[in-house]
């Protein structure tokens, strides 16, 4: 999602200079994209913020899930000390679906996202069950939704300026 969003942003920004989607604009966007794709995940978030003013409230969650994925794939589920944050833990904040009844139990509730927190310390075996994997999917969907809304806001602001 980050790579796709960045390519669109770089294309919109380059085309926003009044050149349309010319081959020159496409080359500028493609060059920016090649540089972006090569960046580590954390730096991609920094670049989106610096270049386009896009910040993600779920950045820490996505980065923590990346650390967990690395531990599962390459370290047999064991966390390395450098993967632990403050307090010596890897904290993964996930989103879950909840129901907000708004005080009236006779009315159907409204869906809302609520936070769930997983913590792993050094020496803990990182294991995620079906429930945690479902929460990870909800979190990724919430992240993508937020990211694409930010991209839309950026392109709308650019269009209003031009």
PDB file of C-alpha atoms in Angstrom:
ATOM      1  CA  UNK A   1       0.000   0.000   0.000  1.00  0.00           C
ATOM      2  CA  UNK A   2       2.832   2.405   0.837  1.00  0.00           C
ATOM      3  CA  UNK A   3       4.566   1.850  -2.482  1.00  0.00           C
ATOM      4  CA  UNK A   4       1.362   2.277  -4.481  1.00  0.00           C
ATOM      5  CA  UNK A   5       0.385   5.380  -2.542  1.00  0.00           C
ATOM      6  CA  UNK A   6       3.819   6.880  -3.042  1.00  0.00           C
ATOM      7  CA  UNK A   7       3.793   6.294  -6.782  1.00  0.00           C
ATOM      8  CA  UNK A   8       0.405   7.969  -7.102  1.00  0.00           C
ATOM      9  CA  UNK A   9       1.540  10.881  -4.914  1.00  0.00           C
ATOM     10  CA  UNK A  10       4.735  11.391  -6.906  1.00  0.00           C
ATOM     11  CA  UNK A  11       2.799  11.249 -10.174  1.00  0.00           C
ATOM     12  CA  UNK A  12       0.180  13.725  -8.934  1.00  0.00           C
ATOM     13  CA  UNK A  13       2.854  16.047  -7.581  1.00  0.00           C
ATOM     14  CA  UNK A  14       4.856  15.964 -10.810  1.00  0.00           C
ATOM     15  CA  UNK A  15       1.731  16.423 -12.947  1.00  0.00           C
ATOM     16  CA  UNK A  16       0.575  19.174 -10.618  1.00  0.00           C
ATOM     17  CA  UNK A  17       3.301  21.351 -12.042  1.00  0.00           C
ATOM     18  CA  UNK A  18       1.052  21.881 -15.063  1.00  0.00           C
ATOM     19  CA  UNK A  19       2.648  19.261 -17.287  1.00  0.00           C
ATOM     20  CA  UNK A  20      -0.115  16.636 -17.347  1.00  0.00           C
ATOM     21  CA  UNK A  21       0.845  12.971 -17.574  1.00  0.00           C
ATOM     22  CA  UNK A  22       3.545  13.471 -20.177  1.00  0.00           C
ATOM     23  CA  UNK A  23       6.428  11.017 -20.562  1.00  0.00           C
ATOM     24  CA  UNK A  24       8.620  13.513 -18.689  1.00  0.00           C
ATOM     25  CA  UNK A  25       6.196  13.552 -15.740  1.00  0.00           C
ATOM     26  CA  UNK A  26       6.021   9.765 -15.748  1.00  0.00           C
ATOM     27  CA  UNK A  27       9.827   9.517 -15.689  1.00  0.00           C
ATOM     28  CA  UNK A  28      10.039  11.923 -12.737  1.00  0.00           C
ATOM     29  CA  UNK A  29       7.457   9.854 -10.856  1.00  0.00           C
ATOM     30  CA  UNK A  30       9.150   6.567 -11.746  1.00  0.00           C
ATOM     31  CA  UNK A  31      12.546   7.829 -10.570  1.00  0.00           C
ATOM     32  CA  UNK A  32      11.035   8.931  -7.253  1.00  0.00           C
ATOM     33  CA  UNK A  33       9.322   5.562  -6.992  1.00  0.00           C
ATOM     34  CA  UNK A  34      12.506   3.561  -7.587  1.00  0.00           C
ATOM     35  CA  UNK A  35      14.220   5.472  -4.779  1.00  0.00           C
ATOM     36  CA  UNK A  36      11.209   5.013  -2.474  1.00  0.00           C
ATOM     37  CA  UNK A  37      10.857   1.258  -3.018  1.00  0.00           C
ATOM     38  CA  UNK A  38      14.486   0.725  -1.979  1.00  0.00           C
ATOM     39  CA  UNK A  39      13.934   2.401   1.419  1.00  0.00           C
ATOM     40  CA  UNK A  40      13.418   0.483   4.665  1.00  0.00           C
ATOM     41  CA  UNK A  41       9.838   0.501   5.939  1.00  0.00           C
ATOM     42  CA  UNK A  42      10.396   3.086   8.677  1.00  0.00           C
ATOM     43  CA  UNK A  43      12.058   5.482   6.235  1.00  0.00           C
ATOM     44  CA  UNK A  44       9.080   5.142   3.868  1.00  0.00           C
ATOM     45  CA  UNK A  45       6.811   6.574   6.561  1.00  0.00           C
ATOM     46  CA  UNK A  46       9.301   9.421   7.105  1.00  0.00           C
ATOM     47  CA  UNK A  47       9.452  10.171   3.384  1.00  0.00           C
ATOM     48  CA  UNK A  48       5.652  10.303   3.052  1.00  0.00           C
ATOM     49  CA  UNK A  49       5.521  12.768   5.926  1.00  0.00           C
ATOM     50  CA  UNK A  50       8.402  14.933   4.663  1.00  0.00           C
ATOM     51  CA  UNK A  51       7.458  14.986   0.984  1.00  0.00           C
ATOM     52  CA  UNK A  52       3.659  14.957   1.136  1.00  0.00           C
ATOM     53  CA  UNK A  53       2.658  15.799   4.722  1.00  0.00           C
ATOM     54  CA  UNK A  54       1.090  12.377   5.194  1.00  0.00           C
ATOM     55  CA  UNK A  55       1.281  10.919   8.687  1.00  0.00           C
ATOM     56  CA  UNK A  56      -0.218   7.629   9.848  1.00  0.00           C
ATOM     57  CA  UNK A  57      -1.599   7.043  13.292  1.00  0.00           C
ATOM     58  CA  UNK A  58      -0.985   3.338  12.686  1.00  0.00           C
ATOM     59  CA  UNK A  59       2.697   3.687  11.773  1.00  0.00           C
ATOM     60  CA  UNK A  60       3.876   2.137  15.048  1.00  0.00           C
ATOM     61  CA  UNK A  61       1.463  -0.767  14.601  1.00  0.00           C
ATOM     62  CA  UNK A  62       2.655  -1.467  11.064  1.00  0.00           C
ATOM     63  CA  UNK A  63       6.322  -1.229  12.088  1.00  0.00           C
ATOM     64  CA  UNK A  64       5.740  -3.568  15.051  1.00  0.00           C
ATOM     65  CA  UNK A  65       3.970  -6.059  12.786  1.00  0.00           C
ATOM     66  CA  UNK A  66       6.990  -5.887  10.477  1.00  0.00           C
ATOM     67  CA  UNK A  67       9.287  -6.689  13.407  1.00  0.00           C
ATOM     68  CA  UNK A  68       7.029  -9.597  14.374  1.00  0.00           C
ATOM     69  CA  UNK A  69       7.026 -10.881  10.799  1.00  0.00           C
ATOM     70  CA  UNK A  70      10.825 -10.793  10.688  1.00  0.00           C
ATOM     71  CA  UNK A  71      11.030 -12.681  13.972  1.00  0.00           C
ATOM     72  CA  UNK A  72       8.604 -15.317  12.723  1.00  0.00           C
ATOM     73  CA  UNK A  73      10.212 -15.742   9.312  1.00  0.00           C
ATOM     74  CA  UNK A  74      13.904 -15.455  10.100  1.00  0.00           C
ATOM     75  CA  UNK A  75      14.395 -15.991  13.837  1.00  0.00           C
ATOM     76  CA  UNK A  76      12.143 -18.948  14.616  1.00  0.00           C
ATOM     77  CA  UNK A  77       9.778 -16.666  16.526  1.00  0.00           C
ATOM     78  CA  UNK A  78      12.459 -15.396  18.909  1.00  0.00           C
ATOM     79  CA  UNK A  79      12.771 -11.646  19.349  1.00  0.00           C
ATOM     80  CA  UNK A  80      16.216 -10.085  19.220  1.00  0.00           C
ATOM     81  CA  UNK A  81      17.055  -7.358  21.773  1.00  0.00           C
ATOM     82  CA  UNK A  82      17.173  -4.709  19.025  1.00  0.00           C
ATOM     83  CA  UNK A  83      13.554  -5.527  18.134  1.00  0.00           C
ATOM     84  CA  UNK A  84      12.368  -4.582  21.592  1.00  0.00           C
ATOM     85  CA  UNK A  85      11.210  -1.077  22.361  1.00  0.00           C
ATOM     86  CA  UNK A  86      11.043   0.885  25.558  1.00  0.00           C
ATOM     87  CA  UNK A  87      10.511  -1.333  28.558  1.00  0.00           C
ATOM     88  CA  UNK A  88      12.178  -4.244  26.794  1.00  0.00           C
ATOM     89  CA  UNK A  89       9.013  -5.275  24.934  1.00  0.00           C
ATOM     90  CA  UNK A  90       7.691  -5.479  21.429  1.00  0.00           C
ATOM     91  CA  UNK A  91       4.249  -3.914  21.563  1.00  0.00           C
ATOM     92  CA  UNK A  92       1.832  -4.533  18.734  1.00  0.00           C
ATOM     93  CA  UNK A  93      -1.257  -2.361  18.836  1.00  0.00           C
ATOM     94  CA  UNK A  94      -4.006  -3.910  16.781  1.00  0.00           C
ATOM     95  CA  UNK A  95      -7.472  -2.742  15.843  1.00  0.00           C
ATOM     96  CA  UNK A  96     -10.564  -4.790  16.594  1.00  0.00           C
ATOM     97  CA  UNK A  97     -14.199  -4.296  15.716  1.00  0.00           C
ATOM     98  CA  UNK A  98     -16.439  -3.272  18.561  1.00  0.00           C
ATOM     99  CA  UNK A  99     -20.036  -2.140  18.919  1.00  0.00           C
ATOM    100  CA  UNK A 100     -20.973   1.244  20.302  1.00  0.00           C
ATOM    101  CA  UNK A 101     -24.464   1.091  21.752  1.00  0.00           C
ATOM    102  CA  UNK A 102     -24.532   4.848  22.538  1.00  0.00           C
ATOM    103  CA  UNK A 103     -26.414   4.233  25.776  1.00  0.00           C
ATOM    104  CA  UNK A 104     -29.550   2.694  24.254  1.00  0.00           C
ATOM    105  CA  UNK A 105     -29.546  -1.102  24.404  1.00  0.00           C
ATOM    106  CA  UNK A 106     -32.795  -1.247  22.388  1.00  0.00           C
ATOM    107  CA  UNK A 107     -31.177   0.326  19.330  1.00  0.00           C
ATOM    108  CA  UNK A 108     -28.763  -1.447  17.008  1.00  0.00           C
ATOM    109  CA  UNK A 109     -25.204  -0.571  17.794  1.00  0.00           C
ATOM    110  CA  UNK A 110     -22.736   1.101  15.481  1.00  0.00           C
ATOM    111  CA  UNK A 111     -19.469  -0.536  14.564  1.00  0.00           C
ATOM    112  CA  UNK A 112     -16.267   1.100  15.725  1.00  0.00           C
ATOM    113  CA  UNK A 113     -12.585   0.283  15.906  1.00  0.00           C
ATOM    114  CA  UNK A 114     -11.143  -0.415  19.322  1.00  0.00           C
ATOM    115  CA  UNK A 115      -7.547  -0.997  20.360  1.00  0.00           C
ATOM    116  CA  UNK A 116      -6.048  -4.338  21.387  1.00  0.00           C
ATOM    117  CA  UNK A 117      -2.509  -4.576  22.655  1.00  0.00           C
ATOM    118  CA  UNK A 118      -0.121  -7.514  22.363  1.00  0.00           C
ATOM    119  CA  UNK A 119       3.153  -7.424  24.280  1.00  0.00           C
ATOM    120  CA  UNK A 120       6.147  -9.682  23.878  1.00  0.00           C
ATOM    121  CA  UNK A 121       9.304  -9.546  26.008  1.00  0.00           C
ATOM    122  CA  UNK A 122      12.762 -10.880  25.313  1.00  0.00           C
ATOM    123  CA  UNK A 123      12.690 -14.655  25.525  1.00  0.00           C
ATOM    124  CA  UNK A 124       8.969 -14.856  24.733  1.00  0.00           C
ATOM    125  CA  UNK A 125       8.101 -17.019  21.782  1.00  0.00           C
ATOM    126  CA  UNK A 126       6.246 -14.925  19.274  1.00  0.00           C
ATOM    127  CA  UNK A 127       3.125 -16.826  18.331  1.00  0.00           C
ATOM    128  CA  UNK A 128      -0.013 -15.459  16.736  1.00  0.00           C
ATOM    129  CA  UNK A 129      -3.237 -17.410  16.667  1.00  0.00           C
ATOM    130  CA  UNK A 130      -6.193 -17.030  14.336  1.00  0.00           C
ATOM    131  CA  UNK A 131      -7.726 -14.253  16.456  1.00  0.00           C
ATOM    132  CA  UNK A 132      -4.524 -12.185  16.400  1.00  0.00           C
ATOM    133  CA  UNK A 133      -4.105 -12.721  12.659  1.00  0.00           C
ATOM    134  CA  UNK A 134      -7.677 -11.511  12.096  1.00  0.00           C
ATOM    135  CA  UNK A 135      -6.916  -8.409  14.177  1.00  0.00           C
ATOM    136  CA  UNK A 136      -3.773  -7.862  12.095  1.00  0.00           C
ATOM    137  CA  UNK A 137      -5.907  -7.918   8.929  1.00  0.00           C
ATOM    138  CA  UNK A 138      -8.339  -5.405  10.444  1.00  0.00           C
ATOM    139  CA  UNK A 139      -5.393  -3.190  11.410  1.00  0.00           C
ATOM    140  CA  UNK A 140      -3.894  -3.383   7.926  1.00  0.00           C
ATOM    141  CA  UNK A 141      -7.284  -2.545   6.384  1.00  0.00           C
ATOM    142  CA  UNK A 142      -7.673   0.445   8.746  1.00  0.00           C
ATOM    143  CA  UNK A 143      -4.143   1.570   7.836  1.00  0.00           C
ATOM    144  CA  UNK A 144      -4.793   1.274   4.095  1.00  0.00           C
ATOM    145  CA  UNK A 145      -8.101   3.130   4.439  1.00  0.00           C
ATOM    146  CA  UNK A 146      -6.423   5.964   6.341  1.00  0.00           C
ATOM    147  CA  UNK A 147      -3.503   6.085   3.896  1.00  0.00           C
ATOM    148  CA  UNK A 148      -5.719   6.269   0.819  1.00  0.00           C
ATOM    149  CA  UNK A 149      -7.868   8.992   2.411  1.00  0.00           C
ATOM    150  CA  UNK A 150      -4.669  10.972   3.064  1.00  0.00           C
ATOM    151  CA  UNK A 151      -3.611  10.510  -0.558  1.00  0.00           C
ATOM    152  CA  UNK A 152      -7.008  11.774  -1.687  1.00  0.00           C
ATOM    153  CA  UNK A 153      -6.712  14.837   0.580  1.00  0.00           C
ATOM    154  CA  UNK A 154      -3.231  15.577  -0.797  1.00  0.00           C
ATOM    155  CA  UNK A 155      -4.364  15.366  -4.404  1.00  0.00           C
ATOM    156  CA  UNK A 156      -7.453  17.504  -3.669  1.00  0.00           C
ATOM    157  CA  UNK A 157      -5.336  20.182  -1.997  1.00  0.00           C
ATOM    158  CA  UNK A 158      -2.934  20.158  -4.932  1.00  0.00           C
ATOM    159  CA  UNK A 159      -5.841  20.491  -7.379  1.00  0.00           C
ATOM    160  CA  UNK A 160      -7.239  23.471  -5.434  1.00  0.00           C
ATOM    161  CA  UNK A 161      -3.827  25.164  -5.516  1.00  0.00           C
ATOM    162  CA  UNK A 162      -3.440  24.670  -9.249  1.00  0.00           C
TER     163      UNK A 162
END
